[in-house]
Short mmCIF file of C-alpha atoms in Angstrom, two decimals:
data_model
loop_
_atom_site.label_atom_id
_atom_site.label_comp_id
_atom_site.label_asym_id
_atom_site.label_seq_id
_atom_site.Cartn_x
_atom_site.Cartn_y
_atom_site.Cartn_z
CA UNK C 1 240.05 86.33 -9.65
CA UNK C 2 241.75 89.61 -8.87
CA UNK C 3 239.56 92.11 -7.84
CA UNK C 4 240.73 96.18 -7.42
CA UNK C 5 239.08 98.73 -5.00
CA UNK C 6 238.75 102.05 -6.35
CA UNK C 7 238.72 104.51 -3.22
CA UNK C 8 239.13 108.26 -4.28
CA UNK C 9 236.03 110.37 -6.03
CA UNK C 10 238.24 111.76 -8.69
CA UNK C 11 239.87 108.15 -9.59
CA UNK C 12 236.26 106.54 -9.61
CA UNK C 13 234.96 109.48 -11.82
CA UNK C 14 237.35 108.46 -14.84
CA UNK C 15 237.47 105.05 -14.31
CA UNK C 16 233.36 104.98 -14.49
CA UNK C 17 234.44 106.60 -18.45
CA UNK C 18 236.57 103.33 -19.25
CA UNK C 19 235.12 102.49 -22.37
CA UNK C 20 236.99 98.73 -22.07
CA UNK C 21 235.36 98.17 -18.51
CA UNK C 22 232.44 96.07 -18.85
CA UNK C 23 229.49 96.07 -16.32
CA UNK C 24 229.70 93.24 -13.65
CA UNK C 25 227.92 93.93 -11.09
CA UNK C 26 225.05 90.89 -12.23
CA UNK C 27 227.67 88.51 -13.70
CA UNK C 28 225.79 85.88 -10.83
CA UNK C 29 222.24 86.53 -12.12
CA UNK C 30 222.21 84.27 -15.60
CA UNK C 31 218.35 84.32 -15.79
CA UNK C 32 216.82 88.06 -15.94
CA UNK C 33 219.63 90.45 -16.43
CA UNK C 34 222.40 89.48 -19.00
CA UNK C 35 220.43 90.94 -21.49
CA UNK C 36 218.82 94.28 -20.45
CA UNK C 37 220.04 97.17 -20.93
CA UNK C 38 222.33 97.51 -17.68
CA UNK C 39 224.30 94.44 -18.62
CA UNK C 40 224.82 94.86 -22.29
CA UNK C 41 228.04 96.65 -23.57
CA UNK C 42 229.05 98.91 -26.53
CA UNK C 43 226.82 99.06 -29.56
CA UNK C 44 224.13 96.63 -28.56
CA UNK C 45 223.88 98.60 -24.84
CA UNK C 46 224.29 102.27 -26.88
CA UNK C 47 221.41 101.39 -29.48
CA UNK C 48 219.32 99.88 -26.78
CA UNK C 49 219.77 102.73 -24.46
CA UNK C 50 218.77 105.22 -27.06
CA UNK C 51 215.55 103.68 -27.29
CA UNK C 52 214.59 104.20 -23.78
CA UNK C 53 216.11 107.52 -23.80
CA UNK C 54 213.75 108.83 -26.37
CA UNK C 55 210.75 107.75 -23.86
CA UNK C 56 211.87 110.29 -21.41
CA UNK C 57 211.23 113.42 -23.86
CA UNK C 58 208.74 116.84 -22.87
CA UNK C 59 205.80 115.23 -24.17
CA UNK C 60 206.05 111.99 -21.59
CA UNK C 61 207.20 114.10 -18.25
CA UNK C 62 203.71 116.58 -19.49
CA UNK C 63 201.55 113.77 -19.81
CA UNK C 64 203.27 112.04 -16.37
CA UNK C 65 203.05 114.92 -14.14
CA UNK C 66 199.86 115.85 -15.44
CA UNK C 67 197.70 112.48 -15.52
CA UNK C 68 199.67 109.68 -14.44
CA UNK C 69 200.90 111.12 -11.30
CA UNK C 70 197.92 112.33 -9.40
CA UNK C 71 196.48 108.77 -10.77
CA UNK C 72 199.66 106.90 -8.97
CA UNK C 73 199.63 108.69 -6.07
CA UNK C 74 196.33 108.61 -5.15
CA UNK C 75 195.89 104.98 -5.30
CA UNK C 76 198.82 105.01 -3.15
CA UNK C 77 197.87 107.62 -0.27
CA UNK C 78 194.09 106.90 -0.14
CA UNK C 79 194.94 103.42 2.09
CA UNK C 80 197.25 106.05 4.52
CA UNK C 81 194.47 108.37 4.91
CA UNK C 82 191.77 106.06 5.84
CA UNK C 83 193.61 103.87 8.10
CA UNK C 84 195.29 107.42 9.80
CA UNK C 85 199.00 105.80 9.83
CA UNK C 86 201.30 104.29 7.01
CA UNK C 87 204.42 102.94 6.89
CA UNK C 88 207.01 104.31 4.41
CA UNK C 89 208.75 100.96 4.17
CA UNK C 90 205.53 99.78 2.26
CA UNK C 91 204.43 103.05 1.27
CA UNK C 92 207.55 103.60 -0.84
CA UNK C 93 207.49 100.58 -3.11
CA UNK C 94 203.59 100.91 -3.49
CA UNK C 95 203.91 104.43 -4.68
CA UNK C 96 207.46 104.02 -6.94
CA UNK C 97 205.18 100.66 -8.59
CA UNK C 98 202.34 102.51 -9.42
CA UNK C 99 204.32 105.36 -10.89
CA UNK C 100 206.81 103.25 -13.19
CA UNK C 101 204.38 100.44 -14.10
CA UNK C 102 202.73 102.74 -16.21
CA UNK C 103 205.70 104.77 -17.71
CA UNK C 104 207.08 101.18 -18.58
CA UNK C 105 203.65 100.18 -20.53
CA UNK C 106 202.11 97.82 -18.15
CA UNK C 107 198.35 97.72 -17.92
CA UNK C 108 196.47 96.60 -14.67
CA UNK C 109 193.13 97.43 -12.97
CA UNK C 110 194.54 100.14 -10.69
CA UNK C 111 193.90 98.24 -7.25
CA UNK C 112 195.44 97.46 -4.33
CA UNK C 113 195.25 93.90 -5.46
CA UNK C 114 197.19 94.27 -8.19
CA UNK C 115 199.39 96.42 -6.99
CA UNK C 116 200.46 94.11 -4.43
CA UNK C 117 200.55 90.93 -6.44
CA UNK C 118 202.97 93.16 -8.82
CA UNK C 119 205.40 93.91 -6.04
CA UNK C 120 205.27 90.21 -5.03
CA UNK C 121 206.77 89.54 -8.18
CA UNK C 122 209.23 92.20 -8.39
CA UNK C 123 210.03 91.66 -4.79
CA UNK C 124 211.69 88.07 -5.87
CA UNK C 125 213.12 89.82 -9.44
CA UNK C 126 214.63 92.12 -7.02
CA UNK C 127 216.90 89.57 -6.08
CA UNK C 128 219.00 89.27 -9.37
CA UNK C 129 220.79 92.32 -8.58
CA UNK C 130 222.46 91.15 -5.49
CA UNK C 131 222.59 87.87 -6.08
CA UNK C 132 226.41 88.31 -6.50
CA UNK C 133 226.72 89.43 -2.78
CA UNK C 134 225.06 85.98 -1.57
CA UNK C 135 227.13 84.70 1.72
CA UNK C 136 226.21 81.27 1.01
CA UNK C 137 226.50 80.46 -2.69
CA UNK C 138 224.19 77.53 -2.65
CA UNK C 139 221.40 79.71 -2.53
CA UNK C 140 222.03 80.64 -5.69
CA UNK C 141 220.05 78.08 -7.95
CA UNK C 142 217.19 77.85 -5.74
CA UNK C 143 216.86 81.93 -6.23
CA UNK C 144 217.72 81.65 -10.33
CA UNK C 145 214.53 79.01 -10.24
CA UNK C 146 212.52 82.02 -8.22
CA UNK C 147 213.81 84.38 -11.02
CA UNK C 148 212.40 81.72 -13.61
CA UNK C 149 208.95 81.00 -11.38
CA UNK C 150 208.34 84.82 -11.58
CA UNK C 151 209.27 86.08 -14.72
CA UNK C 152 207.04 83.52 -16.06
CA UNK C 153 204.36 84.94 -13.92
CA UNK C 154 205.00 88.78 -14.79
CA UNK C 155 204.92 87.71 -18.66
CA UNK C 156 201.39 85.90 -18.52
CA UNK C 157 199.46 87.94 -15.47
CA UNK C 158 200.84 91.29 -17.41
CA UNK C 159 203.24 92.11 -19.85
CA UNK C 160 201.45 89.71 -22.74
CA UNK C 161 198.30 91.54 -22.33
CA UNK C 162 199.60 94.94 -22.55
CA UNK C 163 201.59 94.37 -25.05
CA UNK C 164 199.13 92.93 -27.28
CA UNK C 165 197.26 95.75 -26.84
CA UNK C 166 200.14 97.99 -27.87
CA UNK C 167 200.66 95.69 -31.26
CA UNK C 168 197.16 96.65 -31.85
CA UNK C 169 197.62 100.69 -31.16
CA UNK C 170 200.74 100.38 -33.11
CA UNK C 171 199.30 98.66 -36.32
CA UNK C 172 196.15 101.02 -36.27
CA UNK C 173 198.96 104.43 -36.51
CA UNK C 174 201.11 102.61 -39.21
CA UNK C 175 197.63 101.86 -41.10
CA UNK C 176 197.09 105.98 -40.73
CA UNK C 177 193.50 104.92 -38.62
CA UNK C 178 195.32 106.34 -35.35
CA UNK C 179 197.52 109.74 -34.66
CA UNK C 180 201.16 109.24 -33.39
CA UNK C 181 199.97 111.34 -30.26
CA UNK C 182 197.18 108.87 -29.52
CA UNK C 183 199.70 105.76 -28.49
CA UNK C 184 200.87 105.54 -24.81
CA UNK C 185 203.79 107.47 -24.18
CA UNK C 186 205.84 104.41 -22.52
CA UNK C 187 208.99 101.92 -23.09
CA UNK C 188 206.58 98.93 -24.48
CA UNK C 189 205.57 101.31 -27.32
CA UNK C 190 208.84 103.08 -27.65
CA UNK C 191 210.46 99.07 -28.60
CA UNK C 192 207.98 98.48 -30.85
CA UNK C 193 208.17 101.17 -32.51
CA UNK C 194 212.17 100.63 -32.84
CA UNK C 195 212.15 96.79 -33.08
CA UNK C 196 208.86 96.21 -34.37
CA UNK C 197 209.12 91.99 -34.42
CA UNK C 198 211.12 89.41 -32.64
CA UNK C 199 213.43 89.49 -35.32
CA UNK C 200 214.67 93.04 -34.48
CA UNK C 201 214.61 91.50 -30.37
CA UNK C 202 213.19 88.42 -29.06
CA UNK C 203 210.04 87.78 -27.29
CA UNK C 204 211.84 87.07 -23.63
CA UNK C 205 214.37 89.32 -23.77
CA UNK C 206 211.28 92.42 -24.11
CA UNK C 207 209.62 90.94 -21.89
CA UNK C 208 212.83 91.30 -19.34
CA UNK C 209 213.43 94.73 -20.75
CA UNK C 210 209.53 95.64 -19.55
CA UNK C 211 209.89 94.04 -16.30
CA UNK C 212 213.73 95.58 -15.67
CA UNK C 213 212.09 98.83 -16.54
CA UNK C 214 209.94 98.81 -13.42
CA UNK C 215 212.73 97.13 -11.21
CA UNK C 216 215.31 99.73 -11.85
CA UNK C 217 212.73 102.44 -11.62
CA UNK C 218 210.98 101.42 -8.29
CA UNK C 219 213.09 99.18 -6.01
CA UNK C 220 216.57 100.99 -6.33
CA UNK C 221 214.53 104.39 -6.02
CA UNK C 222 212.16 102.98 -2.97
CA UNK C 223 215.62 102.78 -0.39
CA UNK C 224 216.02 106.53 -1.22
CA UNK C 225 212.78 107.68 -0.83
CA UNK C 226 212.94 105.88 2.61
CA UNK C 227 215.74 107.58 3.33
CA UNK C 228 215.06 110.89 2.19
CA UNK C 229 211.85 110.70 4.58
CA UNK C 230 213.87 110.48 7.55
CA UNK C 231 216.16 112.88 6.35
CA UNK C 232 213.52 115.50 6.06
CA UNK C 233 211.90 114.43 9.43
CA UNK C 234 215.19 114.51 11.26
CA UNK C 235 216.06 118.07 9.67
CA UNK C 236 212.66 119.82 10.39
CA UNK C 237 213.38 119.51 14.13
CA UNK C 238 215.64 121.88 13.71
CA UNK C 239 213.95 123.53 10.71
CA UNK C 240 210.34 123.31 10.93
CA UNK C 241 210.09 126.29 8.24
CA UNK C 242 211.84 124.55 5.49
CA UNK C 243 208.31 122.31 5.38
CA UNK C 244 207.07 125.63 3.48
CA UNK C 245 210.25 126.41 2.19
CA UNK C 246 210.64 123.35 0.12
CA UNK C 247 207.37 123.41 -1.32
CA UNK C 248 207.75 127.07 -2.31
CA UNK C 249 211.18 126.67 -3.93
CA UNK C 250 212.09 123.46 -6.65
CA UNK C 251 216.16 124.44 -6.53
CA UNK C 252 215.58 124.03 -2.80
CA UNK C 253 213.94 120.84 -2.68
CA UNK C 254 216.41 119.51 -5.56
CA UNK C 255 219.34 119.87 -3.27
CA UNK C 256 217.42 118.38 -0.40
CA UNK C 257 216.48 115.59 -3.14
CA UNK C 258 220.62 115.21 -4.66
CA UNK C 259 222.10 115.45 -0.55
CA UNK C 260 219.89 112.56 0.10
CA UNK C 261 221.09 110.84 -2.89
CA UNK C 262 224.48 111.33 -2.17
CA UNK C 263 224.20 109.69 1.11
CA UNK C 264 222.37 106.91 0.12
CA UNK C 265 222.40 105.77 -3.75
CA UNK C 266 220.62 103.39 -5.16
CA UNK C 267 222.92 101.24 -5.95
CA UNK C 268 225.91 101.59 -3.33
CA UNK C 269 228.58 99.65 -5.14
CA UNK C 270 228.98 99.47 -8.73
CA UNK C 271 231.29 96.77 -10.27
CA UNK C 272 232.95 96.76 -13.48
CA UNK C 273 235.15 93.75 -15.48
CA UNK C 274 237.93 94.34 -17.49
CA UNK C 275 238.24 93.18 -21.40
CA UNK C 276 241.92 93.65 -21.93
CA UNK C 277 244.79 94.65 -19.65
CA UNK C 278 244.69 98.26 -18.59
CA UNK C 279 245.70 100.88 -16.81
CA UNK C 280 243.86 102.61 -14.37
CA UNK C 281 243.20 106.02 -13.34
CA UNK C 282 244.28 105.23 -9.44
CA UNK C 283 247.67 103.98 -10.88
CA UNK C 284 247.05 100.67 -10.52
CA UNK C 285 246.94 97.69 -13.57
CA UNK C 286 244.46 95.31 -14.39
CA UNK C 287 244.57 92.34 -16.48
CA UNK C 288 241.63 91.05 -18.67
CA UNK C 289 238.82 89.58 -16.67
CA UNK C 290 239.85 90.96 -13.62
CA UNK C 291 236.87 93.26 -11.28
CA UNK C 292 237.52 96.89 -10.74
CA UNK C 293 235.07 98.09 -7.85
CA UNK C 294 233.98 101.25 -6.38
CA UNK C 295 231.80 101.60 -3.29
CA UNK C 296 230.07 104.57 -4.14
CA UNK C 297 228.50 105.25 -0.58
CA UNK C 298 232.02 105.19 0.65
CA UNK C 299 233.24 107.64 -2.54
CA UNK C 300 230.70 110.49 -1.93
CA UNK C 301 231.51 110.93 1.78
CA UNK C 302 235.01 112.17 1.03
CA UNK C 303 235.65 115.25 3.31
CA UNK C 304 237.96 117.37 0.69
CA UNK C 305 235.04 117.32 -1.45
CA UNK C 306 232.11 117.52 0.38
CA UNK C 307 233.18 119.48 3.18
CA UNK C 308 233.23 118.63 6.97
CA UNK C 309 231.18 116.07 8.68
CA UNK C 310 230.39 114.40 5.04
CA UNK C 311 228.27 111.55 6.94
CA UNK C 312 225.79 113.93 7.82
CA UNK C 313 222.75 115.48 6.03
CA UNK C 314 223.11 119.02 4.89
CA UNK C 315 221.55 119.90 1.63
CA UNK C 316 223.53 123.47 2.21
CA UNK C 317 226.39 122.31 1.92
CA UNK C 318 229.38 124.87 -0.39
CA UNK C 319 230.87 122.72 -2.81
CA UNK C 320 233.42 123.43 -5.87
CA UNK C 321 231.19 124.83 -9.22
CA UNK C 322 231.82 121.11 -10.82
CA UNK C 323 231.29 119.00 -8.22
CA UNK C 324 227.51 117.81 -8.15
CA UNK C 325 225.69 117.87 -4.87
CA UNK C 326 224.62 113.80 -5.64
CA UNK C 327 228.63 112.87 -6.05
CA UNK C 328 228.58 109.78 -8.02
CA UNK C 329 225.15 107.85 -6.95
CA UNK C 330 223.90 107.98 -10.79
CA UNK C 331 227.15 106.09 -11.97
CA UNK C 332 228.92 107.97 -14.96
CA UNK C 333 230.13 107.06 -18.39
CA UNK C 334 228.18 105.21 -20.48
CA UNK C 335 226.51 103.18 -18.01
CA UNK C 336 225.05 106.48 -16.06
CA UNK C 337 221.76 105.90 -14.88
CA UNK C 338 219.26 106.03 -17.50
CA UNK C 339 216.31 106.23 -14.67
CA UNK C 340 218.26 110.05 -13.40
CA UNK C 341 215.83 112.43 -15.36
CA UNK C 342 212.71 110.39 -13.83
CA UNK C 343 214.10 110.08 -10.74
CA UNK C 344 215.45 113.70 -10.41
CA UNK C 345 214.42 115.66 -13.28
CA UNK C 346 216.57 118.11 -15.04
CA UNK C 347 218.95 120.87 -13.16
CA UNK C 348 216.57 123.11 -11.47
CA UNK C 349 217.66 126.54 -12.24
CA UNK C 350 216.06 130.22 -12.08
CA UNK C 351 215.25 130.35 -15.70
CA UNK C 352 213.56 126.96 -15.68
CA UNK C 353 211.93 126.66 -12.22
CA UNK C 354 208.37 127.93 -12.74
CA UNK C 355 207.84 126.60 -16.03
CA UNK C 356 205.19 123.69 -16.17
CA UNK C 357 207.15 121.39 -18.42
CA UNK C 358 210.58 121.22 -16.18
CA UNK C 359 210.75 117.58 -15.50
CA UNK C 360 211.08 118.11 -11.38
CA UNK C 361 211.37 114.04 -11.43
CA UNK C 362 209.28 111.34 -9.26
CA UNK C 363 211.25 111.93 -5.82
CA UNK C 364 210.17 115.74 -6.19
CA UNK C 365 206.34 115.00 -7.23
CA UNK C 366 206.12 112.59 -3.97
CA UNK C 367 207.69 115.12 -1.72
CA UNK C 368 205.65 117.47 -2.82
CA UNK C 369 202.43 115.67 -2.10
CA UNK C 370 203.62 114.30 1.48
CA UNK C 371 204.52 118.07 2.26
CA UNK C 372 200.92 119.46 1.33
CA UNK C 373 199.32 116.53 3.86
CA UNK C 374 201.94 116.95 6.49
CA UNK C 375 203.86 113.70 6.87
CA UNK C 376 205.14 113.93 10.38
CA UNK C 377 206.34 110.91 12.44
CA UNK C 378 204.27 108.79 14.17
CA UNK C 379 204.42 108.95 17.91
CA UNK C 380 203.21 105.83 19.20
CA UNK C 381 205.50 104.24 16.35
CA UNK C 382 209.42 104.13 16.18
CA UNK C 383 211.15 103.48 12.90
CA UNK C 384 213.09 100.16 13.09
CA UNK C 385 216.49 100.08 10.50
CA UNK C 386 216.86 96.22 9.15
CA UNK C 387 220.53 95.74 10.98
CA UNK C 388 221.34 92.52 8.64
CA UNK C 389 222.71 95.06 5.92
CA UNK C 390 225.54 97.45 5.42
CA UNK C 391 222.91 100.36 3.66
CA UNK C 392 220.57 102.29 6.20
CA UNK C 393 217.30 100.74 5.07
CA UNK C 394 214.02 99.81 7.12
CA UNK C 395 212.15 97.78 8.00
CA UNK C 396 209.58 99.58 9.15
CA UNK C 397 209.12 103.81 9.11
CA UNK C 398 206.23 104.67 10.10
CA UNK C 399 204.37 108.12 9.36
CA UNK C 400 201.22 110.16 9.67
CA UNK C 401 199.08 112.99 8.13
CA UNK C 402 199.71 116.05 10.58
CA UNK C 403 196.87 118.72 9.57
CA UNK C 404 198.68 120.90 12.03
CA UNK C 405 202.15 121.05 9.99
CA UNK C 406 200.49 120.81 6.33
CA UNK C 407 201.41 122.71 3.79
CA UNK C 408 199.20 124.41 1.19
#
C-alpha cells in the first residue's frame, strides 16, 4: 500500500487538520487500542474525547497539585534518597505511574510493590503502540497474546476493584446520600458518570479506556522526562544559575519544558490513513486507504523555523509570534494530544504565573521537586543511550541528590 512522507512543518500542520485522515498509527495492534480514544474517528472519537476533557477542569489540577502530587512523588523519591543514587530510566516511569494511576481512577496500596507490578503490566501494553514498526512480523501474535495475558491481569488485580468502588460512590450521589464534590476527581468516574452502564460502553472497552489512560499518560511522557533531565544537566554546565532561575520563574521553566519537547516528542511519528481520495497540503494525491506520514522529530528541527543549529537545546531560542516553542510534538487537529494540559499545563503568562490554580502540568511539578533536592549527575555513573532505536532514550541515567546545588 502506498504510503506518503510529509516533510515540511507548515505542510504537516494542515494536513494534521484533515478531517478525512483517519488515525493509523495502531492499525497492527487489534487487541487494546482499536477502540480507545486515540484510534476512534469522528463522532464516536469527538464524544469520547469530551468526556476525558471535562476531567482535566480547575477543580482536578487543585486537588492534583495539592494532594495527589506530593502523595506521587514521595513514594517515588523516598527509594532515591535512602539508597543515595537513582536512576532516571526507572525513576521516570515510577514517578509518571504513580501520578496518572490515580488521575485515571485506579486504586492500589501505594507501595513499591504495586507500583512495580503495575509497570510490569503496562510495560508489555506498551507494546501495542509500536507494534506496527516490528522488523520481524512474526512477532506479532505472540505480542497480541501478551496484550491479551495482561489486560486480563490489569482488569482483575485493579481496574474491577476500583471501579466497583466508584459504582458505589456514584449510586450513593445519584441517591442524594453523597455531594458531587465528594467523588474522585478521575476518568473512571468521569465515564460513569457519562455512560453510566455497559449499554452506553462495554465492560472491556472501559476497562481499555482506564488502562490507555495511564499508558498514554506515563510511558509516552517517561522518554521526555528522561530527556529533559539530561537536557537540564547538560545546560547547567554552562548555566549553573538557571538551577535557581527555573524554580523562581514558571514562563522560564515552560520553555525549558516545550524546547525539550520539541526535540524529543512523545510520539516521534504520527501516521494517518486516508478514507477517500484527496488532496494534500504538500501537493501531492492520495487515494483511499493509502498512509500519509509525518516524522515529527524530523518536522520540528527545521532551521527556517526554529532558527540555527535546530538539533540543539536552547530553550531561548527567537521564534515567529505563531510558531510554538514545542513545534508539532502534541499532534494537531482533532487528534491533538488530549494528555497536553497534564503534561504541560496551560500557557504560562505574566497575568497567570503566580496564581495557585494555573495548571503548571506534571513535567513542571517533577522539575520542580528534583530542582529543590539538587539532582546532579552521578559521578561514578555514566548514562548509557539504548543504541537499538532511532529516539535518544536510555537505558540507564543515573542521578543524585547534590545538597551543595539545591535549591530552596
Amino acid at each position: 500500500m502506498a504510503e506518503h512522507f510529509v516533510t515540511e512543518y507548515r505542510d504537516a500542520e494542515q494536513t494534521l487538520r484533515l478531517p478525512d485522515l483517519h488515525q493509523a498509527l495502531y492499525d497492527a495492534d487489534t487487541v487494546f487500542l482499536p477502540r480507545t480514544v486515540v484510534c476512534l474517528h469522528g463522532e464516536a472519537h469527538a464524544r469520547k474525547k469530551r468526556i476525558f476533557s471535562g476531567v482535566f477542569n480547575r477543580r482536578f489540577f487543585k486537588h492534583y497539585q495539592n494532594h495527589v502530587f506530593p502523595r506521587a512523588i514521595k513514594e517515588s523519591i523516598d527509594p532515591v534518597l535512602a539508597e543515595g543514587r537513582g536512576d532516571m530510566a526507572k525513576f521516570a516511569y515510577r514517578v509518571l505511574i504513580n501520578l496518572t494511576a490515580d488521575s485515571a481512577g485506579i486504586d492500589r496500596r501505594h507501595t513499591q510493590e504495586d507500583t512495580d507490578r503495575l509497570l510490569a503490566l503496562l510495560a508489555k501494553l506498551g507494546h501495542a503502540p509500536t507494534m506496527g514498526q516490528l522488523r520481524d512480523p512474526s512477532e506479532r501474535e505472540t505480542l497480541l497474546a501478551e496484550l491479551e495475558d495482561a489486560l486480563a491481569a490489569f482488569r482483575d488485580e485493579f481496574f474491577e476493584p476500583s471501579l466497583a468502588r466508584r459504582r458505589g460512590l456514584v449510586a450513593q450521589y445519584e441517591a442524594g446520600e453523597i455531594e458531587r464534590s465528594d467523588l474522585p476527581q478521575d476518568a473512571i468516574v468521569a465515564q460513569l458518570l457519562a455512560m453510566p452502564t455497559d449499554e452506553d460502553i462495554p465492560y472491556d472497552e472501559r476497562m481499555k479506556d482506564s488502562a490507555f489512560f495511564i499508558l498514554a499518560g506515563a510511558f509516552t511522557t517517561a522518554n521526555v522526562l528522561m530527556n529533559f533531565t539530561k537536557n537540564l544537566l547538560d545546560w547547567f554546565d554552562d548555566h549553573p544559575e538557571d538551577r535557581a532561575n527555573l524554580l523562581a520563574d514558571p514562563i522560564m521553566m515552560q520553555r525549558f519544558i516545550w524546547e525539550n519537547t520539541r526535540l524529543h516528542p512523545a510520539s516521534p511519528v504520527t501516521k494517518r490513513r486516508a478514507l477517500c481520495p484527496m488532496h494534500l497540503p504538500d501537493g501531492h494525491d492520495a487515494e483511499q486507504d493509502e498512509y500519509v506520514t509525518m516524522d515529527l522529530t524530523r518536522i520540528n528541527r527545521n532551521a527556517e523555523l526554529f532558527g540555527e543549529d535546530p538539533e540543539a537545546f536552547d530553550p531561548n531560542r527567537d521564534l515567529a509570534d505563531n510558531m510554538p516553542l514545542h513545534g508539532l510534538s502534541f499532534g494537531g487537529g482533532a487528534h491533538v494530544c488530549l494528555g497536553k494540559l497534564l503534561a504541560v499545563g496551560v500557557k504560562i503568562t505574566d497575568d497567570n504565573k503566580d496564581a495557585e490554580e494555573t495548571e503548571v502540568g506534571t513535567m513542571a511539578l517533577v522539575a520542580r521537586e528534583l530542582l529543590r533536592l539538587g539532582i546532579a549527575r552521578d559521578p561514578g555513573h555514566e548514562a548509557e543511550i539504548d543504541e537499538s532505536t532511532d529516539r535518544r532514550h536510555f537505558k540507564t541515567l543515573p542521578f543524585i541528590f547534590d545538597p551543595a546545588v539545591a535549591v530552596g
